[in-house]
PDB file of C-alpha atoms in Angstrom:
ATOM      1  CA  MET A 628      29.389   5.999   0.084  1.00 38.00           C
ATOM      2  CA  SER A 629      28.639   9.710  -1.146  1.00 40.00           C
ATOM      3  CA  ASN A 630      25.151   9.691  -3.111  1.00 38.00           C
ATOM      4  CA  THR A 631      26.171  10.582  -5.876  1.00 40.00           C
ATOM      5  CA  ALA A 632      27.148   9.879  -9.538  1.00 41.00           C
ATOM      6  CA  GLU A 633      31.022  10.949  -9.648  1.00 44.00           C
ATOM      7  CA  ILE A 634      33.497   9.684  -6.944  1.00 44.00           C
ATOM      8  CA  GLN A 635      37.482  11.470  -7.246  1.00 46.00           C
ATOM      9  CA  CYS A 636      40.094   8.897  -7.842  1.00 46.00           C
ATOM     10  CA  PRO A 637      43.743   9.352  -7.845  1.00 47.00           C
ATOM     11  CA  ARG A 638      45.708  11.519 -10.633  1.00 42.00           C
ATOM     12  CA  SER A 639      47.531   8.312 -12.089  1.00 71.00           C
ATOM     13  CA  VAL A 640      44.384   6.663 -12.892  1.00 81.00           C
ATOM     14  CA  SER A 641      43.568   6.283 -16.150  1.00 92.00           C
ATOM     15  CA  ASP A 642      40.242   8.077 -18.068  1.00 93.00           C
ATOM     16  CA  GLU A 643      39.626   4.953 -19.267  1.00 95.00           C
ATOM     17  CA  ASP A 644      39.941   3.119 -15.522  1.00 96.00           C
ATOM     18  CA  ARG A 645      37.914   7.026 -13.846  1.00 96.00           C
ATOM     19  CA  ALA A 646      35.289   6.340 -15.971  1.00 96.00           C
ATOM     20  CA  ARG A 647      34.687   2.936 -15.195  1.00 98.00           C
ATOM     21  CA  ALA A 648      35.246   3.044 -11.862  1.00 98.00           C
ATOM     22  CA  GLN A 649      32.552   5.876 -11.983  1.00 97.00           C
ATOM     23  CA  ILE A 650      29.728   3.402 -13.276  1.00 98.00           C
ATOM     24  CA  TYR A 651      30.934   0.835 -10.588  1.00 98.00           C
ATOM     25  CA  GLN A 652      30.595   3.587  -8.370  1.00 98.00           C
ATOM     26  CA  LEU A 653      26.934   4.375  -9.866  1.00 98.00           C
ATOM     27  CA  LEU A 654      25.643   1.107 -10.037  1.00 98.00           C
ATOM     28  CA  GLY A 655      26.602   0.830  -6.413  1.00 98.00           C
ATOM     29  CA  VAL A 656      25.431   3.855  -5.114  1.00 97.00           C
ATOM     30  CA  LEU A 657      22.033   3.312  -6.759  1.00 98.00           C
ATOM     31  CA  LEU A 658      21.707  -0.617  -5.904  1.00 98.00           C
ATOM     32  CA  VAL A 659      22.929  -0.441  -2.464  1.00 96.00           C
ATOM     33  CA  ASP A 660      19.918   2.935  -1.726  1.00 96.00           C
ATOM     34  CA  PRO A 661      17.165   4.798  -3.680  1.00 97.00           C
ATOM     35  CA  PRO A 662      18.111   7.795  -5.906  1.00 98.00           C
ATOM     36  CA  SER A 663      18.091  11.198  -3.951  1.00 97.00           C
ATOM     37  CA  SER A 664      16.188  13.976  -5.616  1.00 97.00           C
ATOM     38  CA  ASP A 665      20.470  15.468  -6.539  1.00 97.00           C
ATOM     39  CA  LEU A 666      21.237  12.314  -7.572  1.00 98.00           C
ATOM     40  CA  LEU A 667      18.473  12.006  -9.957  1.00 98.00           C
ATOM     41  CA  LYS A 668      18.848  15.231 -10.701  1.00 97.00           C
ATOM     42  CA  GLY A 669      22.644  14.629 -12.042  1.00 97.00           C
ATOM     43  CA  LEU A 670      20.955  11.696 -13.656  1.00 98.00           C
ATOM     44  CA  ALA A 671      18.911  13.899 -15.878  1.00 98.00           C
ATOM     45  CA  SER A 672      21.795  15.020 -17.454  1.00 97.00           C
ATOM     46  CA  LEU A 673      24.111  11.898 -18.816  1.00 96.00           C
ATOM     47  CA  GLN A 674      25.084  11.774 -22.122  1.00 94.00           C
ATOM     48  CA  GLY A 675      24.808   8.789 -24.353  1.00 92.00           C
ATOM     49  CA  ASP A 676      25.560   7.253 -27.928  1.00 94.00           C
ATOM     50  CA  GLU A 677      23.947   3.907 -30.076  1.00 94.00           C
ATOM     51  CA  THR A 678      26.268   1.636 -28.051  1.00 95.00           C
ATOM     52  CA  PRO A 679      23.864  -0.582 -25.982  1.00 95.00           C
ATOM     53  CA  LEU A 680      26.107   1.094 -23.103  1.00 96.00           C
ATOM     54  CA  GLY A 681      24.907   5.096 -24.664  1.00 96.00           C
ATOM     55  CA  SER A 682      21.247   4.005 -24.714  1.00 97.00           C
ATOM     56  CA  ALA A 683      21.014   2.724 -21.741  1.00 97.00           C
ATOM     57  CA  CYS A 684      23.121   6.056 -20.251  1.00 97.00           C
ATOM     58  CA  LYS A 685      20.122   8.062 -22.149  1.00 97.00           C
ATOM     59  CA  ASN A 686      17.295   5.399 -21.362  1.00 97.00           C
ATOM     60  CA  LEU A 687      18.557   5.908 -17.428  1.00 98.00           C
ATOM     61  CA  ALA A 688      18.962   9.894 -18.416  1.00 98.00           C
ATOM     62  CA  ALA A 689      15.119  10.289 -19.994  1.00 97.00           C
ATOM     63  CA  LEU A 690      13.586   8.456 -16.768  1.00 97.00           C
ATOM     64  CA  ALA A 691      14.943  10.512 -14.250  1.00 98.00           C
ATOM     65  CA  GLU A 692      13.947  13.325 -15.444  1.00 97.00           C
ATOM     66  CA  ARG A 693      10.570  11.502 -14.357  1.00 97.00           C
ATOM     67  CA  THR A 694      11.576  10.125 -11.084  1.00 98.00           C
ATOM     68  CA  ASN A 695      10.895  11.383  -7.850  1.00 97.00           C
ATOM     69  CA  PRO A 696      12.477  10.169  -4.796  1.00 98.00           C
ATOM     70  CA  TYR A 697       9.416   8.622  -3.551  1.00 98.00           C
ATOM     71  CA  ASP A 698       8.366   7.005  -6.492  1.00 98.00           C
ATOM     72  CA  ALA A 699      12.348   5.630  -6.827  1.00 98.00           C
ATOM     73  CA  GLU A 700      12.182   4.392  -3.182  1.00 98.00           C
ATOM     74  CA  ARG A 701       9.298   2.529  -3.212  1.00 97.00           C
ATOM     75  CA  GLU A 702       9.874   1.641  -6.571  1.00 98.00           C
ATOM     76  CA  PHE A 703      13.658  -0.019  -4.623  1.00 98.00           C
ATOM     77  CA  ASN A 704      11.764  -1.664  -2.245  1.00 97.00           C
ATOM     78  CA  ASN A 705       8.929  -3.381  -4.137  1.00 97.00           C
ATOM     79  CA  LEU A 706      12.746  -4.541  -6.172  1.00 98.00           C
ATOM     80  CA  PHE A 707      15.214  -5.547  -3.202  1.00 97.00           C
ATOM     81  CA  VAL A 708      13.008  -4.937  -0.002  1.00 93.00           C
ATOM     82  CA  GLY A 709       9.349  -5.539  -0.184  1.00 83.00           C
ATOM     83  CA  LEU A 710       7.171  -8.059   3.203  1.00 74.00           C
ATOM     84  CA  GLY A 711       9.169 -10.055   3.603  1.00 79.00           C
ATOM     85  CA  ARG A 712      11.822 -10.260   0.157  1.00 90.00           C
ATOM     86  CA  GLY A 713      11.729  -7.958  -3.181  1.00 95.00           C
ATOM     87  CA  GLU A 714      11.739  -9.191  -6.622  1.00 97.00           C
ATOM     88  CA  LEU A 715      14.664  -9.744  -6.452  1.00 98.00           C
ATOM     89  CA  LEU A 716      17.531 -10.612  -4.956  1.00 97.00           C
ATOM     90  CA  PRO A 717      20.743  -9.550  -5.339  1.00 98.00           C
ATOM     91  CA  TYR A 718      22.852 -11.922  -3.838  1.00 98.00           C
ATOM     92  CA  ALA A 719      26.102 -14.179  -5.312  1.00 98.00           C
ATOM     93  CA  SER A 720      25.010 -16.152  -3.081  1.00 98.00           C
ATOM     94  CA  TYR A 721      21.277 -16.527  -4.006  1.00 98.00           C
ATOM     95  CA  TYR A 722      21.769 -16.632  -7.550  1.00 98.00           C
ATOM     96  CA  LEU A 723      25.340 -18.736  -7.675  1.00 98.00           C
ATOM     97  CA  THR A 724      23.450 -22.036  -4.999  1.00 98.00           C
ATOM     98  CA  GLY A 725      19.559 -20.732  -5.130  1.00 97.00           C
ATOM     99  CA  PHE A 726      20.030 -20.103  -1.126  1.00 97.00           C
ATOM    100  CA  LEU A 727      21.207 -17.771   1.015  1.00 96.00           C
ATOM    101  CA  ASN A 728      24.567 -16.994   2.061  1.00 96.00           C
ATOM    102  CA  GLU A 729      26.853 -19.751   0.805  1.00 97.00           C
ATOM    103  CA  LYS A 730      29.865 -20.638  -0.428  1.00 97.00           C
ATOM    104  CA  PRO A 731      30.180 -17.642  -3.108  1.00 98.00           C
ATOM    105  CA  LEU A 732      29.759 -14.989   0.438  1.00 98.00           C
ATOM    106  CA  ALA A 733      32.281 -17.648   2.152  1.00 97.00           C
ATOM    107  CA  GLU A 734      34.766 -17.546  -0.135  1.00 98.00           C
ATOM    108  CA  LEU A 735      33.867 -13.394  -0.676  1.00 98.00           C
ATOM    109  CA  ARG A 736      34.931 -13.138   2.781  1.00 97.00           C
ATOM    110  CA  THR A 737      38.506 -14.675   2.329  1.00 97.00           C
ATOM    111  CA  ASP A 738      39.016 -13.008  -0.920  1.00 97.00           C
ATOM    112  CA  LEU A 739      38.549  -9.325   0.932  1.00 97.00           C
ATOM    113  CA  MET A 740      40.197 -10.697   4.281  1.00 96.00           C
ATOM    114  CA  SER A 741      43.795 -11.404   1.760  1.00 96.00           C
ATOM    115  CA  ARG A 742      42.516  -7.858   0.133  1.00 96.00           C
ATOM    116  CA  GLY A 743      42.827  -5.824   3.227  1.00 94.00           C
ATOM    117  CA  ILE A 744      39.691  -5.358   2.153  1.00 95.00           C
ATOM    118  CA  LYS A 745      37.063  -4.165   5.572  1.00 91.00           C
ATOM    119  CA  SER A 746      33.480  -4.451   5.102  1.00 84.00           C
ATOM    120  CA  ARG A 747      31.644  -0.927   6.329  1.00 79.00           C
ATOM    121  CA  SER A 748      30.519  -1.311  10.150  1.00 77.00           C
ATOM    122  CA  ASP A 749      27.440   1.159   8.684  1.00 77.00           C
ATOM    123  CA  VAL A 750      26.335  -2.273   5.770  1.00 75.00           C
ATOM    124  CA  ARG A 751      23.665  -5.033   6.896  1.00 82.00           C
ATOM    125  CA  GLU A 752      23.435  -6.856   4.096  1.00 88.00           C
ATOM    126  CA  PRO A 753      25.952  -9.693   3.320  1.00 94.00           C
ATOM    127  CA  GLU A 754      29.124  -8.829   1.183  1.00 96.00           C
ATOM    128  CA  ASP A 755      28.427 -10.338  -1.755  1.00 98.00           C
ATOM    129  CA  HIS A 756      25.361  -7.603  -2.539  1.00 97.00           C
ATOM    130  CA  ILE A 757      25.518  -7.177  -6.107  1.00 98.00           C
ATOM    131  CA  GLY A 758      25.797  -3.076  -4.872  1.00 97.00           C
ATOM    132  CA  THR A 759      28.744  -3.899  -3.178  1.00 97.00           C
ATOM    133  CA  LEU A 760      30.707  -5.652  -5.167  1.00 98.00           C
ATOM    134  CA  CYS A 761      30.042  -3.051  -7.822  1.00 98.00           C
ATOM    135  CA  GLU A 762      31.531  -0.318  -5.208  1.00 97.00           C
ATOM    136  CA  ILE A 763      34.175  -2.505  -4.340  1.00 97.00           C
ATOM    137  CA  MET A 764      35.236  -2.900  -8.017  1.00 98.00           C
ATOM    138  CA  ALA A 765      34.993   0.819  -7.947  1.00 98.00           C
ATOM    139  CA  GLY A 766      37.223   0.621  -5.089  1.00 97.00           C
ATOM    140  CA  ILE A 767      39.453  -1.653  -6.335  1.00 97.00           C
ATOM    141  CA  ILE A 768      39.916   0.062  -9.363  1.00 97.00           C
ATOM    142  CA  THR A 769      41.077   3.168  -7.580  1.00 96.00           C
ATOM    143  CA  GLY A 770      43.484   2.083  -5.317  1.00 95.00           C
ATOM    144  CA  GLU A 771      41.291   2.959  -2.469  1.00 94.00           C
ATOM    145  CA  PHE A 772      42.562  -0.038  -1.154  1.00 93.00           C
ATOM    146  CA  PRO A 773      45.855  -1.718   0.070  1.00 89.00           C
ATOM    147  CA  CYS A 774      45.859  -4.466  -2.739  1.00 86.00           C
ATOM    148  CA  ASP A 775      46.903  -4.363  -6.056  1.00 91.00           C
ATOM    149  CA  SER A 776      44.912  -2.227  -8.292  1.00 92.00           C
ATOM    150  CA  GLY A 777      46.425  -3.590 -11.176  1.00 95.00           C
ATOM    151  CA  LEU A 778      44.374  -5.322 -14.315  1.00 96.00           C
ATOM    152  CA  PRO A 779      45.007  -8.387 -13.360  1.00 96.00           C
ATOM    153  CA  SER A 780      43.700  -7.867 -10.222  1.00 96.00           C
ATOM    154  CA  GLN A 781      40.524  -6.497 -10.981  1.00 97.00           C
ATOM    155  CA  LYS A 782      40.368  -9.683 -13.628  1.00 98.00           C
ATOM    156  CA  ALA A 783      40.989 -12.010 -10.346  1.00 97.00           C
ATOM    157  CA  PHE A 784      37.744 -10.043  -8.552  1.00 98.00           C
ATOM    158  CA  PHE A 785      36.000  -9.982 -11.417  1.00 98.00           C
ATOM    159  CA  ASP A 786      36.626 -13.225 -12.761  1.00 98.00           C
ATOM    160  CA  ALA A 787      35.850 -14.714  -9.165  1.00 98.00           C
ATOM    161  CA  HIS A 788      32.419 -12.758  -8.009  1.00 98.00           C
ATOM    162  CA  LEU A 789      30.479 -11.060 -10.584  1.00 98.00           C
ATOM    163  CA  ALA A 790      31.476 -13.083 -13.992  1.00 98.00           C
ATOM    164  CA  LYS A 791      29.463 -15.300 -13.509  1.00 98.00           C
ATOM    165  CA  TRP A 792      25.985 -13.972 -12.182  1.00 98.00           C
ATOM    166  CA  ALA A 793      25.855 -10.503 -12.260  1.00 98.00           C
ATOM    167  CA  ALA A 794      24.307 -10.318 -16.337  1.00 98.00           C
ATOM    168  CA  LEU A 795      21.932 -12.752 -15.512  1.00 98.00           C
ATOM    169  CA  PHE A 796      21.144 -10.674 -12.320  1.00 98.00           C
ATOM    170  CA  PHE A 797      21.072  -6.951 -14.498  1.00 98.00           C
ATOM    171  CA  THR A 798      18.992  -8.869 -16.692  1.00 98.00           C
ATOM    172  CA  ASP A 799      16.970  -9.929 -14.351  1.00 98.00           C
ATOM    173  CA  LEU A 800      16.464  -6.439 -13.415  1.00 98.00           C
ATOM    174  CA  GLU A 801      16.026  -5.218 -16.212  1.00 98.00           C
ATOM    175  CA  GLU A 802      12.913  -6.832 -17.321  1.00 98.00           C
ATOM    176  CA  ALA A 803      11.543  -7.382 -13.257  1.00 98.00           C
ATOM    177  CA  GLN A 804       8.136  -6.450 -13.292  1.00 97.00           C
ATOM    178  CA  SER A 805       8.320  -3.646 -10.473  1.00 97.00           C
ATOM    179  CA  ALA A 806      11.280  -2.188 -12.736  1.00 98.00           C
ATOM    180  CA  ILE A 807      10.461   1.011 -14.316  1.00 98.00           C
ATOM    181  CA  PHE A 808      13.632   3.966 -13.259  1.00 98.00           C
ATOM    182  CA  TYR A 809      15.275   0.583 -12.467  1.00 98.00           C
ATOM    183  CA  ALA A 810      14.756  -1.267 -15.862  1.00 98.00           C
ATOM    184  CA  PRO A 811      17.882   1.115 -17.609  1.00 98.00           C
ATOM    185  CA  VAL A 812      20.050   0.528 -14.526  1.00 98.00           C
ATOM    186  CA  GLY A 813      18.934  -3.314 -15.727  1.00 98.00           C
ATOM    187  CA  SER A 814      20.542  -2.411 -18.476  1.00 98.00           C
ATOM    188  CA  LEU A 815      23.417  -0.068 -18.544  1.00 98.00           C
ATOM    189  CA  GLY A 816      24.442  -3.044 -15.845  1.00 98.00           C
ATOM    190  CA  ARG A 817      23.689  -5.824 -18.155  1.00 98.00           C
ATOM    191  CA  ALA A 818      25.688  -3.809 -20.875  1.00 98.00           C
ATOM    192  CA  PHE A 819      27.921  -3.121 -18.528  1.00 98.00           C
ATOM    193  CA  MET A 820      28.974  -6.062 -17.685  1.00 98.00           C
ATOM    194  CA  ALA A 821      28.961  -7.346 -20.978  1.00 98.00           C
ATOM    195  CA  VAL A 822      31.863  -4.627 -21.563  1.00 97.00           C
ATOM    196  CA  GLU A 823      34.086  -5.749 -19.066  1.00 98.00           C
ATOM    197  CA  ALA A 824      33.979  -9.488 -19.367  1.00 98.00           C
ATOM    198  CA  ASP A 825      34.612  -9.069 -23.248  1.00 97.00           C
ATOM    199  CA  ALA A 826      37.934  -6.377 -21.757  1.00 96.00           C
ATOM    200  CA  PHE A 827      38.664  -8.175 -19.458  1.00 96.00           C
ATOM    201  CA  ALA A 828      38.788 -12.128 -21.264  1.00 95.00           C
ATOM    202  CA  ILE A 829      42.142 -10.512 -23.797  1.00 90.00           C
ATOM    203  CA  GLN A 830      43.723  -9.635 -21.027  1.00 75.00           C
TER     204      GLN A 830
END
């Protein structure tokens, strides 16, 4: 994935779905790799409002403006890499079972295969990494993959692979000891997961 806050969407995608996909894509980019200098500059221009989502965007913009790529990379490593492991383990299997590479990963791989979604050869992380799941959701919304991209398909993926644990992960990220720049990333993810859950609940 390109390291950018913007993604190109087909013209048939509504403005609302384009915005949703861009948030998923942004979360995916930030959780898979530390932000580049260009991405930090782009994030510094984010606008927000008084909603939880808007407030998280404003806080993220403020942190991005005073964060340099070196510090962001060091923070990313402390949170997600570490010596042996980082402060957080951003995997569905771990959050749902307490162990890595468990049943949630196997179920995800079966689902991805049925949807015709193939793993990228350059990605070493298990597919149930939160960043990868966010990128997949963005791709489903925008019709990047051969599977059905309608709301029922989006809801099925969200319910199966994100609904049960993603909000808890983002809360942990928001409150993590090592999180400075990534604290508002956690706030953004937590608020966005709540919005998505509420929207899917009325489908």
